Amino acid sequence: MNALWPALRAALIAAGLAFPVVALRTDLNMDNQLVLEPRWSWMLAAMALAFFGKLALGALPARKPKAAPAQTAEPPARTKWIARAGLALIALWPFLALFFAGPSGALKWIDNYGVQILIYVMLAWGLNIVVGLAGLLDLGYVAFYAVGAYAYALLSTQYGVSFWICLPLAGILAAFWGVLLGFPVLRLRGDYLAIVTLAFGEIIRIVLTNFSSLTNGDAGIASIPRATFFGLPFTAGPNGFAAFFGLKFSPIHRIVFLYYLILALALLTNFVTLRLRRLPIGRAWEALREDEIACRALGLDTTKVKLTAFALGAMFGGFAGAFFAVRQGFVSPSSFNFMESATILAIVVLGGRGSQIGVALAAVAIIGGSEILREFDFLKTIFGPDFDPTQYRMLLVGLAMVAMMNWRPRGLVETRAPTVSFGQARQIGADMVKEGHG
Amino acid sequence: MELFLQQLINGVTLGSIYGLIAIGYTMVFGIIGMVNFAHGDVFMLSAFIALILLLALQQMLGVFAPVLSFLIILVGAMALTGLWNYMIERLAYRRLRGSFRLAPLISAIGMSIFLSNFVYVMQGPRNKAAPPMFDKVIKLTSGSSYDVTLSYKQILIVVVTASLLAVFWFIVQKTPLGRAQRACEQDAKMAALLGVDVDRTISATFVIGAALAAVAGVLYLTYYGVVNSQDGFVPGVKAFTAAVLGGIGSIPGAVLGGLLIGLIETFWSAYFSADYKDVAAFSILAITLIFMPSGLLGRPDVEKV
């Protein structure tokens, strides 16, 4: 009986929460007027869920406080092997897809599951430098992605500059914007910095939307030149890639090429990050994340340290942006809204800020997961024809961010090998590390 | 001159709405030092709750009396939104109070994404137009080219805002709850030692903040007559700008900041460019934070080690 009252209370609260928004759906009728369509069963379901959920929670034995786990002495060798096996799989992925799905079926697997995920892996690794290593929450990261994309789009359509020249230019431009925006704001403390970067991201988007003479406004820039294989276009003609190598022309060549291009860019990001972490600047980033005041007391120029992280993260965002433009052949401001920033941030947060492999896994889970949601057509037979599983993507991402902060605030990969160590490098569990001001 | 007067009226109306939302940001920041990123979406949710309650009143119960239905949806939206925010605080923020500094902000961003997509999934992607209410307009001057008008809605918004702010001011200044709130704001640990239930006080803060956001939501719905699941983000950021401009943590500052942001936005749209009106608000946010982080009426934030 004692367990029933809290459960009843939970059900009542669920009813209160669900009553207007869930139980009554507003819809336009034939006369273009809003009418209410009752869905009491949904509300009852929510109440039942809360009731039995609470009951089940109450029935669980009280959780004993876990004894502090000893330092996990798991050898780093195992993660290394996982990473290598994963890398081999990723490197062979297009050929596996071609082998198993055939040239027509492989397109989806390489493009949607390969290129799309790798773009986000790269973006998340870039943001990871800012959020994960330096501990600066950047809510406007997509602005640098946009700078890179528009840099390539404008330079190639207006001046005919080739992709291979634009790619470094896009990175440099984005880094320049990073310095420009970062310089005034990096003195701010963590949460203010987050909000200001959000404001800058939005300002750049609004300017891209309204500065129509340059950016063509909401309509975006179309027919951006495709990438070439070091000068060989992916066309059917005699000067094309296929003819040069004596292959039969197929559009899949371009996709496979894009796949390896983004893979190389992503790995470059990872490589640079891993190397920088061993340099004094990388150590300074991590020290800054743990305790800014201590850093200042030890004589680090915190603004300069933050600025390098910000600019470097922005640069990789710019590379990814140029790649995005060349892949889509079309850019418009709507690709660079706040939800995009939030998705990239969610990947970094869920993967474990600072953990490269965790971030890559989280990108696969979130972006691959939302692609998989598209395949769940059978759910329509359960929930009716109006049910669209892809709508639930961001909803789940938001919930996952909340849940992650509450239960595993350091992300999926909680343990971290110290970058610098005396003697044997042992992994450090989350309980051993307390983060400072960030 | 006519244009100026008209924009002044519009700006004060809009500013009242921003001020009401800004109080929620400023109170939560004052008491637990967290930027409640989801507050804009709580505001949007309250507008949806109000819309659905209004439709339910008209279509299921056949109540059409404007003042009566306005009062009912106002009270209903305040209560239900308060319940929502109470649960949000319980489930998403309470455990994070001892965590690292950015944890509550990230959780709040997740909550914001959840709320806007929850309403999107439940109510669909379209703009929802409410049945018109309080449509009458008073003509103040009939100038040569331009009539300055004051609509019943605008009077309603200013009157409701002013009277609810008075009630709210009384709660904060004169009741035991307000005293506990101010005590927790100054020093939560000390307040707890002196017997203040800190958890309850923080919950109450979230409920009051949500109730004021719900007032803003109802007024927004009556003023614009249309709401969408993505409508929480921009008003939310603007209200946060208002809170920062007024000095975050300061309640009169939030109201002042809200009025200023409303006025700046309407005048900017009228005299410069409506396309860039959001840029104006966002720039003010950045400039205030960079050059004047304690705002107009706030206390300087000193970090002690």
XYZ file of C-alpha atoms in Angstrom, chain B:
305
model
C 6.093 61.611 -34.768
C 3.134 59.319 -35.369
C 5.486 56.504 -36.258
C 7.507 57.150 -33.112
C 4.438 57.082 -30.890
C 3.135 53.923 -32.516
C 6.465 52.162 -32.139
C 6.643 53.273 -28.533
C 3.305 51.566 -27.860
C 4.339 48.431 -29.742
C 7.705 48.352 -28.041
C 6.278 48.563 -24.547
C 3.860 45.737 -25.376
C 6.589 43.506 -26.702
C 8.908 44.524 -23.876
C 6.328 43.444 -21.279
C 6.346 39.953 -22.762
C 10.141 39.785 -22.812
C 10.325 41.133 -19.264
C 8.001 38.394 -17.979
C 10.157 35.691 -19.562
C 13.369 37.384 -18.427
C 12.308 37.140 -14.775
C 12.406 33.355 -15.062
C 15.990 33.448 -16.342
C 17.156 35.948 -13.780
C 15.582 34.210 -10.773
C 16.990 30.814 -11.646
C 20.393 32.325 -12.334
C 20.298 34.212 -9.083
C 19.457 31.196 -6.993
C 21.512 28.386 -8.553
C 23.811 30.239 -10.944
C 22.568 28.390 -13.995
C 21.541 29.649 -17.427
C 18.211 27.905 -17.842
C 18.458 27.412 -21.564
C 15.127 25.589 -21.737
C 13.148 28.543 -20.384
C 12.309 29.861 -23.881
C 10.836 26.487 -24.739
C 8.864 26.425 -21.508
C 7.400 29.728 -22.686
C 6.510 28.194 -26.059
C 4.973 25.182 -24.322
C 2.820 27.492 -22.215
C 1.528 29.229 -25.339
C 0.523 25.829 -26.710
C -1.151 24.888 -23.443
C -3.071 28.158 -23.545
C -4.101 27.609 -27.160
C -5.371 24.108 -26.460
C -7.210 25.201 -23.322
C -8.859 28.007 -25.285
C -9.955 25.659 -28.046
C -11.180 23.166 -25.473
C -13.222 25.874 -23.765
C -14.796 26.976 -27.013
C -15.352 23.652 -28.701
C -15.951 21.251 -25.843
C -17.585 23.435 -23.224
C -18.985 26.179 -25.420
C -17.549 29.051 -23.394
C -17.052 32.091 -25.591
C -17.065 34.998 -23.117
C -13.719 36.667 -23.797
C -12.783 37.888 -20.327
C -13.875 34.685 -18.616
C -12.055 32.433 -21.059
C -8.966 34.631 -20.909
C -8.876 34.307 -17.123
C -9.396 30.562 -17.284
C -6.630 29.965 -19.813
C -4.324 32.304 -17.909
C -4.738 30.433 -14.640
C -4.740 27.025 -16.346
C -1.582 27.735 -18.330
C 0.178 29.123 -15.264
C -0.633 26.030 -13.217
C 0.192 23.462 -15.883
C 3.379 25.179 -17.012
C 4.431 25.453 -13.384
C 3.931 21.710 -13.054
C 6.035 21.122 -16.166
C 8.891 23.251 -14.916
C 8.696 21.649 -11.486
C 9.174 18.237 -13.062
C 11.913 19.513 -15.386
C 13.853 20.814 -12.421
C 13.326 17.589 -10.502
C 14.391 15.298 -13.318
C 16.938 17.285 -15.301
C 18.672 19.760 -13.014
C 18.426 18.746 -9.384
C 21.086 16.058 -9.477
C 23.526 18.364 -11.204
C 23.892 20.994 -8.525
C 27.227 19.674 -7.297
C 28.490 18.770 -10.745
C 30.903 20.733 -12.875
C 29.771 24.133 -13.943
C 28.687 23.443 -17.494
C 26.703 20.292 -16.642
C 23.397 22.068 -15.869
C 23.726 24.198 -18.990
C 24.269 21.157 -21.205
C 21.353 19.397 -19.530
C 19.209 22.483 -20.111
C 20.189 22.554 -23.788
C 19.118 18.920 -24.015
C 15.839 19.798 -22.289
C 15.301 22.665 -24.711
C 15.802 20.360 -27.692
C 13.490 17.821 -26.089
C 10.688 20.307 -25.380
C 10.610 21.894 -28.826
C 10.657 18.502 -30.503
C 8.127 17.070 -28.074
C 5.628 19.780 -29.004
C 6.583 19.363 -32.660
C 5.876 15.653 -32.554
C 2.692 15.983 -30.507
C 1.153 18.973 -32.280
C 2.647 18.895 -35.733
C 4.903 21.249 -37.660
C 2.389 23.894 -38.743
C 1.761 27.332 -37.330
C -1.270 27.174 -35.091
C -3.576 30.154 -35.315
C -5.693 30.916 -32.269
C -9.244 32.232 -32.578
C -8.987 36.033 -32.382
C -9.618 37.679 -29.044
C -9.924 41.321 -27.985
C -9.834 42.630 -31.523
C -11.013 46.185 -30.947
C -8.688 49.065 -31.624
C -8.687 52.587 -30.216
C -7.588 55.322 -32.552
C -5.451 57.780 -30.611
C -4.644 60.329 -33.283
C -5.634 60.370 -36.893
C -2.660 61.996 -38.487
C -2.407 63.041 -42.108
C -0.900 59.790 -43.268
C -0.749 57.540 -40.296
C -3.170 56.597 -37.528
C -1.708 55.881 -34.159
C -3.669 53.011 -32.679
C -3.799 51.339 -29.351
C -5.427 47.941 -29.451
C -7.368 46.317 -26.623
C -4.775 43.557 -26.705
C -1.988 45.991 -25.989
C -3.862 47.516 -23.069
C -4.574 44.009 -21.800
C -0.923 43.007 -22.066
C 0.378 46.024 -20.192
C -2.326 45.823 -17.516
C -1.909 42.092 -16.932
C 1.877 42.398 -16.859
C 1.829 45.299 -14.424
C -0.649 43.688 -12.049
C 1.078 40.305 -12.052
C 4.422 41.951 -11.507
C 2.927 43.675 -8.480
C 1.704 40.336 -7.100
C 5.068 38.778 -7.830
C 6.901 41.670 -6.177
C 4.750 41.186 -3.088
C 5.594 37.465 -3.010
C 9.325 38.079 -3.240
C 9.449 40.963 -0.775
C 6.830 40.167 1.833
C 6.150 36.447 2.133
C 8.222 33.780 3.919
C 8.766 32.082 0.560
C 10.259 35.244 -0.913
C 12.450 35.670 2.128
C 13.707 32.101 1.777
C 14.346 32.754 -1.875
C 16.411 35.838 -1.228
C 18.304 34.011 1.506
C 19.173 31.120 -0.821
C 20.237 33.600 -3.449
C 22.730 35.167 -1.082
C 24.100 31.990 0.425
C 22.353 28.661 -0.061
C 24.513 26.759 2.413
C 23.988 29.289 5.172
C 20.259 29.374 4.459
C 20.151 25.582 4.752
C 21.957 25.759 8.097
C 19.350 28.201 9.326
C 16.519 25.846 8.468
C 15.456 26.980 5.025
C 14.414 24.067 2.833
C 16.674 24.872 -0.107
C 15.299 22.186 -2.426
C 11.738 23.366 -1.900
C 12.729 26.983 -2.395
C 14.481 26.195 -5.667
C 11.458 24.209 -6.837
C 9.245 27.156 -5.956
C 11.530 29.438 -7.948
C 11.163 27.258 -11.014
C 7.389 27.116 -10.595
C 7.095 30.891 -10.234
C 9.416 31.468 -13.190
C 7.337 29.109 -15.302
C 4.099 30.742 -14.181
C 5.377 34.145 -15.304
C 6.583 32.610 -18.580
C 3.074 31.182 -18.959
C 1.596 34.668 -18.527
C 3.955 35.775 -21.281
C 2.884 32.778 -23.357
C -0.825 33.603 -23.010
C -0.178 37.247 -23.840
C 2.009 36.272 -26.801
C -0.767 34.056 -28.075
C -3.386 36.791 -27.755
C -1.080 39.378 -29.326
C 0.247 37.456 -32.317
C -2.552 34.892 -32.507
C -0.224 32.213 -33.802
C 2.303 29.837 -32.283
C 4.721 27.229 -33.562
C 6.835 24.606 -31.839
C 10.012 26.448 -32.863
C 8.833 29.757 -31.365
C 10.625 29.285 -28.067
C 14.180 29.787 -29.235
C 14.335 33.383 -30.456
C 12.066 34.939 -27.776
C 14.006 32.886 -25.257
C 17.345 34.290 -26.366
C 15.907 37.797 -26.462
C 14.508 37.469 -22.974
C 17.855 36.163 -21.820
C 19.423 39.220 -23.447
C 16.961 41.328 -21.476
C 17.956 39.596 -18.252
C 21.643 40.126 -18.992
C 21.138 43.726 -20.039
C 19.254 44.502 -16.860
C 21.856 42.703 -14.784
C 21.324 38.975 -14.334
C 20.104 38.157 -10.849
C 18.237 41.423 -10.507
C 14.460 41.239 -10.854
C 13.791 44.936 -11.545
C 16.687 44.669 -13.976
C 14.896 41.903 -15.879
C 11.781 44.028 -16.314
C 13.814 47.065 -17.328
C 15.910 44.979 -19.711
C 12.772 43.455 -21.223
C 11.270 46.877 -21.904
C 14.544 48.111 -23.380
C 14.908 45.083 -25.663
C 11.285 45.413 -26.788
C 11.752 49.100 -27.555
C 15.097 48.590 -29.299
C 13.662 45.820 -31.417
C 10.589 47.751 -32.558
C 12.504 50.935 -33.237
C 15.215 49.043 -35.054
C 12.593 47.374 -37.249
C 10.851 50.674 -37.917
C 13.833 52.860 -38.654
C 16.544 50.501 -39.904
C 15.735 47.035 -41.123
C 13.214 44.449 -40.048
C 15.394 41.707 -41.558
C 18.165 42.398 -39.117
C 16.076 42.918 -35.990
C 17.299 39.674 -34.450
C 20.866 40.732 -35.180
C 20.224 43.837 -33.079
C 19.110 41.759 -30.099
C 21.941 39.233 -30.468
C 24.533 41.996 -30.814
C 23.271 43.694 -27.672
C 23.625 40.361 -25.913
C 27.243 39.961 -27.034
C 28.182 43.571 -26.352
C 26.626 43.590 -22.892
C 28.301 40.366 -21.883
C 31.684 41.488 -23.147
C 31.780 45.035 -21.890
C 29.261 45.178 -19.074
C 28.751 41.666 -17.722
C 26.983 42.864 -14.601
C 24.367 44.726 -16.651
C 22.539 47.886 -15.720
C 21.300 46.968 -12.259
C 23.253 43.836 -11.413
C 25.950 43.271 -8.863
C 29.424 42.579 -10.199
C 30.214 38.899 -10.159
C 33.354 38.304 -8.165
C 34.894 34.863 -8.359
C 36.340 33.800 -5.057
C 38.783 30.950 -4.749
